[in-house]
Structure formats: structure tokens, C-alpha cells
XYZ file of C-alpha atoms in Angstrom:
611
model
C 0.000 0.000 0.000
C 1.362 3.400 -1.023
C 1.947 5.643 1.988
C 0.763 9.202 1.333
C 3.082 11.968 2.543
C 1.367 15.024 3.988
C 1.973 18.286 2.124
C 3.536 20.023 5.115
C 6.024 17.143 5.452
C 6.811 16.861 1.760
C 10.024 17.970 0.093
C 7.908 20.157 -2.159
C 6.707 22.195 0.825
C 10.167 22.310 2.385
C 11.773 23.685 -0.783
C 8.981 26.256 -1.232
C 9.185 27.219 2.451
C 12.935 27.675 2.152
C 12.501 29.999 -0.828
C 9.796 31.986 0.993
C 11.844 32.303 4.167
C 14.844 33.510 2.173
C 12.626 36.003 0.363
C 11.013 37.206 3.614
C 14.359 37.673 5.313
C 15.678 39.534 2.303
C 12.579 41.771 2.135
C 12.742 42.441 5.873
C 16.394 43.443 5.725
C 15.947 45.551 2.605
C 12.700 47.050 3.975
C 14.301 47.938 7.301
C 17.173 49.797 5.627
C 14.858 51.391 3.058
C 12.210 52.584 5.519
C 14.798 53.803 8.009
C 16.580 55.734 5.280
C 13.306 57.025 3.835
C 12.147 58.240 7.236
C 15.453 59.966 7.965
C 15.624 61.539 4.525
C 11.969 62.680 4.526
C 12.111 64.230 7.995
C 15.457 65.941 7.320
C 14.236 67.296 4.004
C 11.035 68.532 5.619
C 12.942 70.292 8.393
C 15.359 71.826 5.906
C 12.466 72.939 3.720
C 10.690 74.546 6.663
C 13.888 76.235 7.808
C 14.423 77.636 4.333
C 10.798 78.751 4.073
C 11.068 80.455 7.473
C 14.233 82.317 6.458
C 12.761 83.418 3.145
C 9.464 84.539 4.662
C 11.282 86.336 7.501
C 13.354 88.235 4.968
C 10.210 89.275 3.103
C 8.438 90.320 6.297
C 11.456 92.418 7.343
C 10.757 94.837 4.506
C 7.142 95.264 5.589
C 7.647 95.320 9.345
C 10.609 97.748 9.208
C 8.630 100.526 7.358
C 6.370 101.638 10.187
C 6.696 105.367 9.432
C 5.288 104.986 5.914
C 1.896 103.520 6.957
C -0.173 103.013 10.010
C -0.343 99.779 11.991
C -3.597 98.673 10.469
C -2.332 98.917 6.958
C 0.928 97.321 7.957
C -0.887 94.417 9.618
C -2.979 93.885 6.543
C 0.120 93.813 4.389
C 1.826 91.357 6.721
C -1.343 89.200 6.776
C -1.411 89.222 2.976
C 2.192 88.022 2.847
C 1.429 85.240 5.331
C -1.653 84.166 3.408
C 0.277 84.047 0.168
C 3.002 81.971 1.797
C 0.586 79.501 3.397
C 0.843 75.810 2.292
C -0.612 72.436 3.189
C 2.341 71.584 5.373
C 1.996 74.751 7.468
C -0.508 74.636 10.275
C -0.048 78.118 11.664
C 2.102 81.195 11.037
C 2.303 84.166 13.339
C 4.266 87.477 13.280
C 5.267 89.246 16.487
C 6.929 92.699 16.571
C 9.745 93.805 18.854
C 7.251 94.749 21.542
C 5.930 91.161 21.550
C 2.615 92.199 20.009
C 0.942 89.867 17.546
C 0.812 91.613 14.182
C -0.686 88.835 11.984
C -1.651 85.138 12.201
C -3.010 82.486 9.830
C -5.028 80.868 12.548
C -8.591 81.991 11.924
C -9.630 81.141 15.444
C -6.929 83.470 16.866
C -7.540 86.525 14.673
C -8.854 88.340 17.678
C -5.343 88.151 19.190
C -3.913 90.515 16.587
C -2.631 93.635 18.446
C -2.457 91.794 21.763
C 0.554 90.508 23.602
C 1.965 87.159 22.613
C 1.781 84.490 25.324
C 3.543 81.682 23.405
C 6.553 80.496 25.352
C 8.420 79.523 22.178
C 8.768 83.223 21.227
C 10.634 84.593 24.183
C 14.081 85.766 23.097
C 13.612 86.313 19.316
C 16.370 83.764 18.565
C 16.383 81.268 15.674
C 14.822 77.986 16.724
C 13.910 74.755 14.949
C 12.441 72.016 17.110
C 9.902 69.194 17.214
C 7.008 69.460 19.627
C 3.684 67.852 20.434
C 0.550 69.716 19.587
C -1.477 69.939 22.785
C -4.780 70.036 20.911
C -4.209 67.034 18.576
C -1.246 65.304 20.246
C 0.398 65.209 16.824
C 4.047 65.860 16.198
C 4.703 69.354 14.791
C 7.730 71.267 13.583
C 8.257 74.631 15.306
C 10.378 77.247 13.520
C 11.183 80.612 15.159
C 12.926 83.024 12.792
C 13.856 86.628 13.858
C 12.705 89.383 11.464
C 15.379 91.947 10.718
C 15.055 95.356 9.106
C 17.389 96.703 6.463
C 19.881 97.753 9.138
C 19.985 94.237 10.589
C 17.872 95.418 13.505
C 15.530 92.781 14.939
C 12.070 94.200 14.524
C 10.093 91.035 15.304
C 9.885 87.257 14.982
C 8.189 84.796 12.665
C 6.476 81.732 14.239
C 5.729 78.793 11.946
C 4.116 75.552 13.137
C 4.191 72.860 10.416
C 2.524 69.416 10.254
C 5.380 66.974 10.913
C 2.898 64.184 11.685
C 1.764 64.282 8.061
C 5.274 63.328 6.984
C 5.176 60.356 9.304
C 1.779 59.420 7.891
C 3.161 59.546 4.398
C 6.075 57.406 5.517
C 3.605 54.940 7.076
C 1.624 54.933 3.851
C 4.794 54.118 1.982
C 5.509 51.363 4.531
C 2.017 49.961 4.002
C 2.526 50.058 0.254
C 5.872 48.334 0.738
C 4.326 45.677 2.977
C 1.456 45.109 0.565
C 3.870 44.839 -2.320
C 6.000 42.475 -0.273
C 3.017 40.283 0.526
C 1.995 40.193 -3.129
C 5.590 39.403 -4.033
C 5.684 36.677 -1.390
C 2.445 35.157 -2.701
C 3.665 35.253 -6.296
C 7.038 33.922 -5.167
C 5.302 31.142 -3.219
C 3.389 30.067 -6.309
C 6.553 30.206 -8.395
C 8.520 28.404 -5.658
C 5.901 25.638 -5.440
C 5.930 25.246 -9.216
C 9.723 25.196 -9.311
C 9.872 22.847 -6.326
C 7.291 20.590 -7.959
C 9.316 20.506 -11.152
C 12.226 19.315 -9.010
C 10.345 16.969 -6.711
C 8.013 15.433 -9.304
C 10.815 13.334 -10.863
C 11.928 12.451 -7.334
C 8.343 11.366 -6.519
C 8.238 9.257 -9.679
C 11.521 7.665 -8.640
C 10.059 7.008 -5.198
C 7.004 5.323 -6.734
C 9.276 3.314 -9.015
C 11.355 2.270 -5.999
C 8.174 1.112 -4.237
C 7.131 -0.839 -7.350
C 10.574 -2.420 -7.551
C 10.318 -3.331 -3.854
C 7.014 -5.089 -4.674
C 8.589 -6.889 -7.628
C 7.091 -4.804 -10.469
C 9.827 -3.944 -12.989
C 7.578 -3.281 -16.002
C 7.202 0.524 -15.759
C 9.840 3.114 -16.608
C 10.433 6.634 -15.288
C 9.887 9.255 -18.043
C 13.057 11.245 -18.714
C 12.029 14.918 -19.080
C 15.391 16.615 -19.499
C 19.126 16.302 -19.832
C 19.883 17.714 -16.397
C 20.994 15.858 -13.297
C 17.441 14.630 -12.589
C 17.172 13.309 -16.147
C 20.458 11.466 -15.760
C 19.276 10.146 -12.387
C 16.009 8.909 -13.957
C 17.968 7.188 -16.757
C 20.263 5.581 -14.188
C 17.237 4.531 -12.129
C 15.652 2.859 -15.175
C 18.900 1.028 -15.885
C 19.046 0.011 -12.236
C 15.495 -1.375 -12.473
C 16.431 -3.382 -15.564
C 19.526 -4.778 -13.860
C 17.532 -5.660 -10.736
C 14.862 -7.320 -12.895
C 17.504 -9.358 -14.714
C 19.212 -10.258 -11.455
C 15.887 -11.117 -9.813
C 14.902 -13.253 -12.782
C 18.245 -15.042 -12.693
C 17.989 -15.554 -8.927
C 14.392 -16.752 -9.266
C 15.428 -19.143 -12.016
C 18.293 -20.448 -9.889
C 15.986 -20.700 -6.864
C 13.378 -22.609 -8.867
C 16.067 -24.841 -10.288
C 17.465 -25.451 -6.818
C 13.983 -26.082 -5.381
C 13.210 -28.433 -8.256
C 16.460 -30.298 -7.728
C 15.917 -30.492 -3.969
C 12.264 -31.533 -4.376
C 13.006 -34.318 -6.851
C 16.143 -35.638 -5.231
C 15.953 -39.187 -3.985
C 18.269 -38.200 -1.131
C 17.495 -35.911 1.749
C 19.304 -32.567 1.979
C 19.639 -30.435 5.114
C 21.488 -27.077 5.121
C 22.390 -25.079 8.236
C 23.806 -21.683 9.092
C 27.171 -21.240 10.799
C 25.583 -21.937 14.196
C 24.243 -25.288 13.062
C 20.594 -24.165 12.859
C 18.585 -25.756 10.037
C 17.637 -23.228 7.322
C 16.826 -25.519 4.345
C 15.392 -29.017 4.320
C 13.800 -30.799 1.374
C 10.748 -33.046 1.327
C 12.761 -36.251 1.133
C 14.690 -35.332 4.288
C 11.423 -34.573 6.088
C 10.067 -37.944 5.009
C 13.221 -39.833 6.010
C 13.414 -38.103 9.397
C 9.631 -38.381 9.920
C 9.323 -34.755 11.006
C 7.369 -31.637 10.025
C 9.089 -28.657 8.360
C 7.974 -26.255 11.110
C 9.693 -28.459 13.680
C 12.884 -28.868 11.660
C 13.627 -25.300 10.542
C 15.516 -23.401 13.224
C 16.406 -26.545 15.158
C 19.993 -27.586 15.770
C 21.145 -30.243 13.341
C 22.558 -32.223 16.257
C 19.108 -32.309 17.868
C 17.459 -33.046 14.514
C 19.679 -36.110 14.021
C 19.633 -36.975 17.746
C 23.442 -37.165 17.901
C 24.185 -34.429 20.448
C 25.438 -37.007 22.955
C 28.185 -38.300 20.650
C 28.948 -35.345 18.401
C 29.470 -31.595 18.608
C 29.275 -29.049 15.835
C 33.001 -28.399 16.106
C 33.743 -32.112 15.820
C 31.632 -32.390 12.669
C 33.297 -29.286 11.176
C 36.776 -30.566 11.933
C 36.068 -34.108 10.756
C 32.955 -34.240 8.541
C 32.861 -38.031 8.271
C 29.732 -39.991 7.433
C 27.537 -41.378 10.191
C 24.681 -43.888 10.303
C 21.307 -43.027 11.809
C 18.442 -45.333 12.656
C 15.067 -43.610 12.664
C 11.571 -44.923 13.103
C 9.542 -45.206 9.905
C 6.437 -43.107 9.289
C 4.596 -46.370 8.606
C 4.223 -48.218 11.896
C 4.067 -51.549 10.047
C 7.513 -51.073 8.502
C 10.892 -51.564 10.079
C 13.123 -48.696 11.175
C 14.872 -46.661 8.502
C 18.666 -46.752 8.316
C 20.220 -43.511 7.035
C 23.759 -42.685 6.012
C 24.598 -38.988 6.524
C 27.424 -37.303 4.601
C 28.507 -33.851 5.785
C 30.045 -31.072 3.727
C 31.018 -27.543 4.754
C 29.737 -24.396 3.035
C 32.693 -22.061 2.513
C 32.832 -18.544 1.152
C 35.584 -17.327 -1.149
C 37.310 -15.872 1.885
C 37.406 -19.320 3.476
C 34.862 -18.433 6.149
C 32.627 -21.396 7.032
C 29.018 -20.232 6.754
C 27.241 -23.528 7.349
C 26.897 -27.236 6.784
C 25.179 -29.398 4.197
C 24.091 -32.873 5.229
C 23.025 -35.390 2.565
C 20.879 -38.265 3.827
C 20.906 -41.558 1.930
C 18.328 -44.223 2.703
C 20.464 -47.360 2.943
C 17.713 -49.447 4.530
C 17.061 -51.410 1.356
C 20.768 -51.673 0.647
C 21.478 -53.017 4.104
C 18.461 -55.273 3.829
C 19.660 -56.623 0.482
C 23.123 -57.079 1.897
C 21.690 -58.892 4.884
C 19.491 -61.015 2.601
C 22.500 -61.782 0.443
C 24.465 -62.930 3.464
C 21.497 -64.939 4.712
C 20.952 -66.375 1.234
C 24.575 -67.480 0.955
C 24.366 -68.912 4.453
C 21.072 -70.690 3.705
C 22.275 -72.079 0.371
C 25.465 -73.271 2.004
C 23.505 -74.836 4.822
C 20.908 -76.451 2.543
C 23.556 -77.915 0.264
C 25.851 -78.932 3.095
C 23.226 -81.165 4.736
C 22.527 -83.425 1.725
C 26.180 -83.359 0.686
C 27.276 -84.427 4.161
C 24.659 -87.166 4.195
C 25.610 -88.329 0.718
C 29.319 -88.281 1.586
C 28.693 -90.319 4.754
C 26.768 -93.014 2.865
C 29.300 -93.108 0.028
C 32.147 -93.467 2.536
C 30.279 -96.308 4.203
C 29.780 -97.996 0.831
C 33.428 -97.498 -0.077
C 34.474 -99.048 3.196
C 32.685 -102.309 2.318
C 29.025 -101.684 2.965
C 28.339 -102.229 -0.741
C 28.973 -105.952 -0.130
C 26.083 -106.134 2.336
C 23.018 -106.841 0.220
C 20.627 -105.618 2.902
C 22.351 -102.276 3.700
C 23.806 -101.287 0.326
C 20.433 -100.737 -1.457
C 19.188 -98.545 1.385
C 22.366 -96.456 1.337
C 22.109 -96.048 -2.420
C 18.435 -95.056 -2.149
C 19.228 -92.338 0.464
C 22.117 -91.081 -1.660
C 19.837 -90.907 -4.685
C 17.136 -89.037 -2.738
C 19.624 -86.480 -1.413
C 21.020 -86.029 -4.904
C 17.519 -85.439 -6.292
C 16.890 -82.951 -3.515
C 20.042 -80.990 -4.441
C 19.052 -81.077 -8.113
C 15.581 -79.723 -7.283
C 17.107 -76.976 -5.162
C 19.549 -75.971 -7.882
C 16.793 -75.999 -10.493
C 14.663 -73.785 -8.266
C 17.558 -71.397 -7.757
C 18.158 -71.258 -11.503
C 14.491 -70.492 -12.115
C 14.548 -67.713 -9.520
C 17.720 -66.330 -11.064
C 16.112 -66.245 -14.509
C 13.065 -64.474 -13.096
C 15.236 -61.958 -11.261
C 17.177 -61.205 -14.440
C 14.047 -61.028 -16.598
C 15.265 -63.853 -18.859
C 12.289 -66.106 -18.220
C 9.528 -65.983 -20.845
C 5.983 -66.967 -19.905
C 4.107 -69.234 -22.320
C 0.724 -67.527 -22.078
C -2.547 -69.071 -23.206
C -6.239 -68.652 -22.408
C -7.423 -71.376 -20.057
C -10.335 -72.072 -17.762
C -8.710 -71.304 -14.440
C -11.341 -73.171 -12.479
C -10.540 -76.381 -14.408
C -6.815 -75.845 -13.776
C -7.363 -75.593 -10.030
C -9.673 -78.621 -10.092
C -7.001 -80.568 -11.974
C -4.425 -79.917 -9.226
C -6.887 -80.626 -6.425
C -8.002 -83.881 -8.038
C -4.409 -85.032 -8.055
C -4.080 -84.287 -4.335
C -7.348 -86.137 -3.685
C -5.878 -89.202 -5.370
C -2.722 -89.021 -3.225
C -4.582 -89.028 0.082
C -4.565 -92.823 0.375
C -0.843 -93.006 -0.421
C 0.200 -90.687 2.413
C 0.370 -91.378 6.109
C -1.387 -88.068 6.937
C -5.051 -87.923 6.101
C -6.711 -84.665 4.999
C -9.880 -83.461 3.329
C -10.062 -80.862 0.535
C -13.126 -78.617 0.585
C -13.917 -76.595 -2.569
C -15.793 -73.248 -2.695
C -15.792 -72.150 -6.352
C -17.773 -69.564 -8.269
C -20.216 -71.007 -10.779
C -18.911 -68.859 -13.624
C -16.212 -70.065 -15.960
C -13.079 -67.966 -15.383
C -10.983 -67.612 -18.529
C -7.583 -66.028 -17.976
C -4.320 -65.759 -19.887
C -1.615 -67.546 -17.908
C 1.374 -69.867 -18.262
C -0.306 -73.183 -17.477
C 2.756 -75.064 -16.266
C 3.904 -72.263 -14.001
C 0.455 -71.647 -12.576
C 0.045 -75.383 -11.846
C 3.386 -75.161 -10.050
C 2.095 -72.242 -7.942
C -1.138 -74.013 -6.955
C 0.828 -77.178 -6.293
C 3.219 -75.328 -3.980
C 0.331 -73.840 -1.984
C -1.343 -77.249 -1.667
C 1.914 -78.946 -0.654
C 2.437 -76.414 2.102
C -1.163 -76.800 3.269
C -0.767 -80.579 3.408
C 2.593 -80.354 5.205
C 1.378 -78.057 7.961
C -2.191 -79.385 8.379
C -2.860 -81.799 11.242
C -3.836 -85.399 10.538
C -7.473 -85.398 9.458
C -7.536 -81.638 8.908
C -9.487 -79.774 6.261
C -7.931 -77.724 3.490
C -10.372 -75.123 2.131
C -9.830 -73.887 -1.408
C -11.893 -70.884 -2.560
C -12.071 -69.370 -6.024
C -14.010 -66.124 -6.459
C -14.110 -63.251 -8.909
C -14.193 -59.494 -8.457
C -14.650 -56.747 -11.009
C -11.046 -56.863 -12.222
C -9.494 -59.882 -10.487
C -9.909 -63.543 -9.651
C -8.815 -64.573 -6.183
C -7.695 -68.067 -5.208
C -7.263 -68.831 -1.520
C -5.903 -71.975 0.179
C -6.631 -72.251 3.921
C -5.204 -74.883 6.246
C -5.636 -75.712 9.934
C -1.946 -75.911 10.704
C 0.381 -74.325 13.209
C 0.036 -70.847 11.726
C 2.700 -68.182 11.282
C 3.984 -65.901 14.068
C 3.053 -62.205 13.450
C 6.705 -61.170 13.247
C 7.315 -63.680 10.439
C 4.305 -62.841 8.243
C 6.416 -60.638 5.959
C 9.150 -63.274 5.666
C 7.239 -66.313 4.465
C 7.916 -65.438 0.820
C 11.664 -65.007 1.416
C 13.959 -67.617 -0.001
C 14.770 -70.554 2.276
C 12.364 -69.340 4.936
C 10.516 -72.043 6.889
C 8.077 -71.646 9.717
C 8.973 -75.083 11.092
C 12.434 -75.787 9.724
C 12.730 -79.268 11.166
C 9.412 -80.448 9.713
C 10.022 -78.833 6.301
C 13.494 -80.294 5.932
C 12.284 -83.713 7.076
C 9.584 -83.606 4.401
C 12.066 -82.630 1.706
C 11.206 -78.962 1.286
C 13.793 -76.553 -0.138
C 12.291 -73.352 1.268
C 12.014 -71.878 -2.233
C 8.458 -72.863 -3.178
C 6.697 -69.721 -1.911
C 9.460 -67.493 -3.286
C 9.017 -69.037 -6.735
C 5.223 -68.764 -6.450
C 5.488 -65.084 -5.621
C 7.738 -64.392 -8.613
C 5.443 -66.326 -10.983
C 2.330 -64.481 -9.787
C 4.108 -61.118 -10.073
C 5.172 -62.030 -13.628
C 1.470 -62.490 -14.438
C 0.684 -59.026 -13.055
C -0.929 -60.413 -9.908
C -0.282 -60.389 -6.221
C 0.148 -62.957 -3.452
C -0.257 -62.562 0.306
C -1.021 -64.501 3.457
C -3.208 -64.162 6.549
C -2.467 -66.317 9.563
C -3.175 -66.929 13.237
C -0.896 -69.080 15.361
C -2.284 -72.524 16.246
C -5.354 -71.789 14.092
C -4.079 -71.923 10.527
C -2.966 -69.906 7.539
C -4.677 -68.717 4.353
C -2.652 -67.958 1.230
C -4.211 -65.721 -1.431
C -3.455 -65.325 -5.120
C -4.918 -62.424 -7.108
C -4.715 -62.397 -10.933
C -5.960 -59.775 -13.430
C -9.255 -60.797 -14.988
C -11.554 -59.547 -17.707
C -15.008 -61.154 -18.003
C -15.274 -63.613 -20.871
C -17.025 -62.322 -23.988
C -18.525 -64.634 -26.636
C -17.277 -62.561 -29.572
C -13.648 -63.240 -28.593
C -13.858 -66.582 -30.370
C -15.783 -65.432 -33.414
């Protein structure tokens, strides 16, 4: 969200305010000097003018006042009054002429005309000396200029005095009017300057504002817009540089995003777990495979110490891992409670900068559970094969040694020894043939001879054979059939499927008690046919359920070996069923019995197949 800057806090206002303050200070300084000088000059000029006027008028009045013998006082007063009236001006408030006897001879004050011929009582005219002073008018309280000028006759004899009171306050009013005009002009100038300053400031700050908006867009990841370049000045160059910067950032961001996506894709699709830490050993990156292998949530892993994550803090320290980043093995519980623990191999590598500073660790987790399991199965397989071959070989060798030592001459013992030797040899041949078949299936070299058959008839064929063998065996059993009424046509390798059913029936007969019942069920589902063989034998311990299809595994090893079993029948059956695209599994309860299931793909038979 764009944050709006208030006008009074904006750079635009600050620049304009700076211009206005500079202008105001300049006007104040200039105005102070100008008004002070104007006031001094105006007042001095006014005083000089009044002094000059007083001197000139006094000189004129000296000619009229000094000729008293030529005319009477009345005529002389009228002449003096005429001179005063002719010399009157707007600046003069009052003029008065006093003779040497201090009698008022003429005045311009209409209200004091009655004083003409009377004694003067004005204190300013006391010694007939030249005076020029500023006083306060008692009637108006205004400032006035008082000029006293002696009137001299032709013989330089003082014959009177001239009193002039001028309006000095009017000069101050005119000065104030000028000041008001100056202030008004200044305010108009300030207003015009403010407008100009705002416009100038806006022309400066507008590109800066556009750069600010562009910076905000870049911060949000929008690199599409460009700042318009409006000139070749510094701001234009800055805008051009800013646009180039945006392009570089966009290219860098795109490259970083591409690398990040590539890294995330690699980490997400890796079959190994990857954990990266900072220099303090805290987890900062962990991929999905590592979370799955460690059976932990991402929120729990990120920020946790790698020693705690791997549960190795008792045996390792971060310094020890950094100094000697050797691989370690971890055993963790599987996310699936029905599966065994997971065995992990962890390889450590340090993250170094160009300066050599170690900034973290990378741990790569490899799931070696299957590898260890295969290795263990290989060792067990070699051990089992060695053990299974050693027993008949030892027995055969013992009987052959006995025959070579003379037992062949005994007609009662020799045939029995030869029969046992032959049986053990056949057993080894069957075991080797089974191992060869399993090897071909493991290598994918075995080809199934597929053909469409009635699977129900195939199962009945095998069961009929076992029914016929009941009387020939010491153990008695009963086979109970539960078959669907539909004909089930499937594409299978007949010989191999007979072998599978035969193996399941042999196991059921071996582990069923004397007189027990073997239940064989054949049903169909939408996409599969399911064959199950249930016995009433000793059952399979829960811990061994997942091992019954392993090679050379026997629930009751003594009984199976006594009855000639190789321990490979169920393993071969599983591989054959898987080659047909099916599945095989077992359900069992100890001392109750076991049920083996075979599931094969099935499509309902259609009449037009044979047309």
C-alpha cells in the first residue's frame, strides 16, 4: 500500500518554504534599511524645507515690518497678513508674526484673529532667537515642527519674529503609507514567489516522486514501468540511471528466481534428503525427502539444531563435525508403523565462502535401509544355500564313505544307502533348479508361455491329483472346494500356474494336522480372480508374516526339511504371480491356521472373442 506523505512534510513544501523564508528575510532586511533611510531623509528634508521657508518669509516680512513710518499699523498688519496668506501651504498649520514689543501683528489661525494687536503668550517666542524644534501639539497630540525666525530690518535690527508651526505628523503618515505600500507589495511578491517556488519545487520533486514510486514498485517486484526522462539535467540522468538500475535488478531477480526454482526443483526431486544449516548449526533448508526420512514436520525442523534433529548431540558436537565431517549412520523410526526402522547414512560437507569463512553445513541423507536389507538377505541367502547344500552333501558323503568301506557288499544295507544317496542327490538337483528359475526371473530372462485357459478347471485338476494321493500318504486330509459357478478364462502360463497351486497345496498338506481340512476358494471381483488356500496348521507368528515369501524361509524348519522342502516354493510362487501381473499374500493366526491368497488380473469372458 502506497503511503501518502502530507503536504507540510513533503520535500515540495520544504523547498517552497525555504525559498519563501529567504525572500522574507531579504525583504525584511531591505525594507528595514529602506524605511529607516526614507524616514530619515523625509524628515530631514522637511525640516530643511521649513527652515528655508522660514528664512525666506522672515526676509520678506522684514521689509514690511521695518517701514512703520510709511503707513499706520492697520495697513501694515494687513500687508503682513497678505504676505502670510500668500506663503501659506498644506504643510503649514499656523504662522504668526510678532513685533519687537511682543505684540501679535498677523496670524493664519482663523480662530486666533482676535489676538492681533495683543501681547503674545507663546513660550516659544521669548528671546527672538532662531529655533527649529519638534514638539507635540497639545490640541491634537500630533508631532509638529516649530520654527522661530527673527525678522530683521534693512539695518539688521531685529524688529520682530516669525512663528511657523508645520505638520510633521503628516510626513510620518506619508512614511507609514509608503511602509504599508511596501508591505502590501512584499506580501503580493511573497504570494507570487510562493506560487513560483511551489511550481519550481514541484518541477524538481516530481521526478523524485516518480523515482520514489518506481522504488516502491521495484520493492514489490514490479519492474515493467519506466520513469519518463524529461530533461538532460541531473534529474534526467538520475532517472535514466534509475531505469537502468530497475532493468539490472529485474535481470538479477529473474536469474535468482530461475536459480531458486532450479534449486527447489532439484531439492524436491532428489531421492536423497538434503539439510542445510547456518554457521551456528541451525537448520535453514530441508527438502521433502529429508522430512520424510526423518519423519518430522518442516515447522519443527527449521531453526532446530542439526545435532538435535539427528539426535546425535550425545556423541557429536558441531566443532567435531566441522573438523572431521565423516559420514555417520542413523536409525530412525519409519512413518509407517508396520515397517521396520529406517537406516540412514549422513554425509557432511562444509559451506565455505571465497574468503574461506565457514558459513554452514550441508548434510546429505541416503536411505540405505534397502541396501542393508539386500546385503543382509544376500548374506542370509549365501548362508542358507550353504547350509541347505551342506546337509545333503554331508549325508551323501557319509553313505558313500560307508559304501566305499565295504558296505556295498552287504546286500541288505547297500540298497538302502544307495536309495538315500539318490534321494539327497535329487533334492540338491531340485534346489539348484529352483535357484536357476529364480535367477532367470530376477534377471528377466524367463519368458511366460501364455494361453487362455479355464482357471477353475486348472485348479480342479491340481486338487483332483491331491485327492488321489490321500490314500498313499500317512497323513489324512480333506479338501473342501468353494468355487464360483462362472467359468473364469484367464491368460496364464499353465505349467507355471500349476506349479504355484501345487506349492500352496503342498504347504497346506505339510502343515495341516492329521485329518484336517484344506479349504480352497475361487471367487471373482470386477477386475481380479482370487484363489485362496486355507489350512488348519500351526500358523505363522506375526513377526514372520512378511518373511514367508523369502527364499529358504521355513516356519517349522525341522518339519520342512524332514519332508524334503527346499524353502524356495513360496518365493518361486510369488515371482510367478508377479510375472502375471498379480499379487500374493497370506493371513495367519498361530495354532489356528494360515490362508494364502493369489490375485490375478481378470476380464469377463465375452462370446465374440472366439468369433
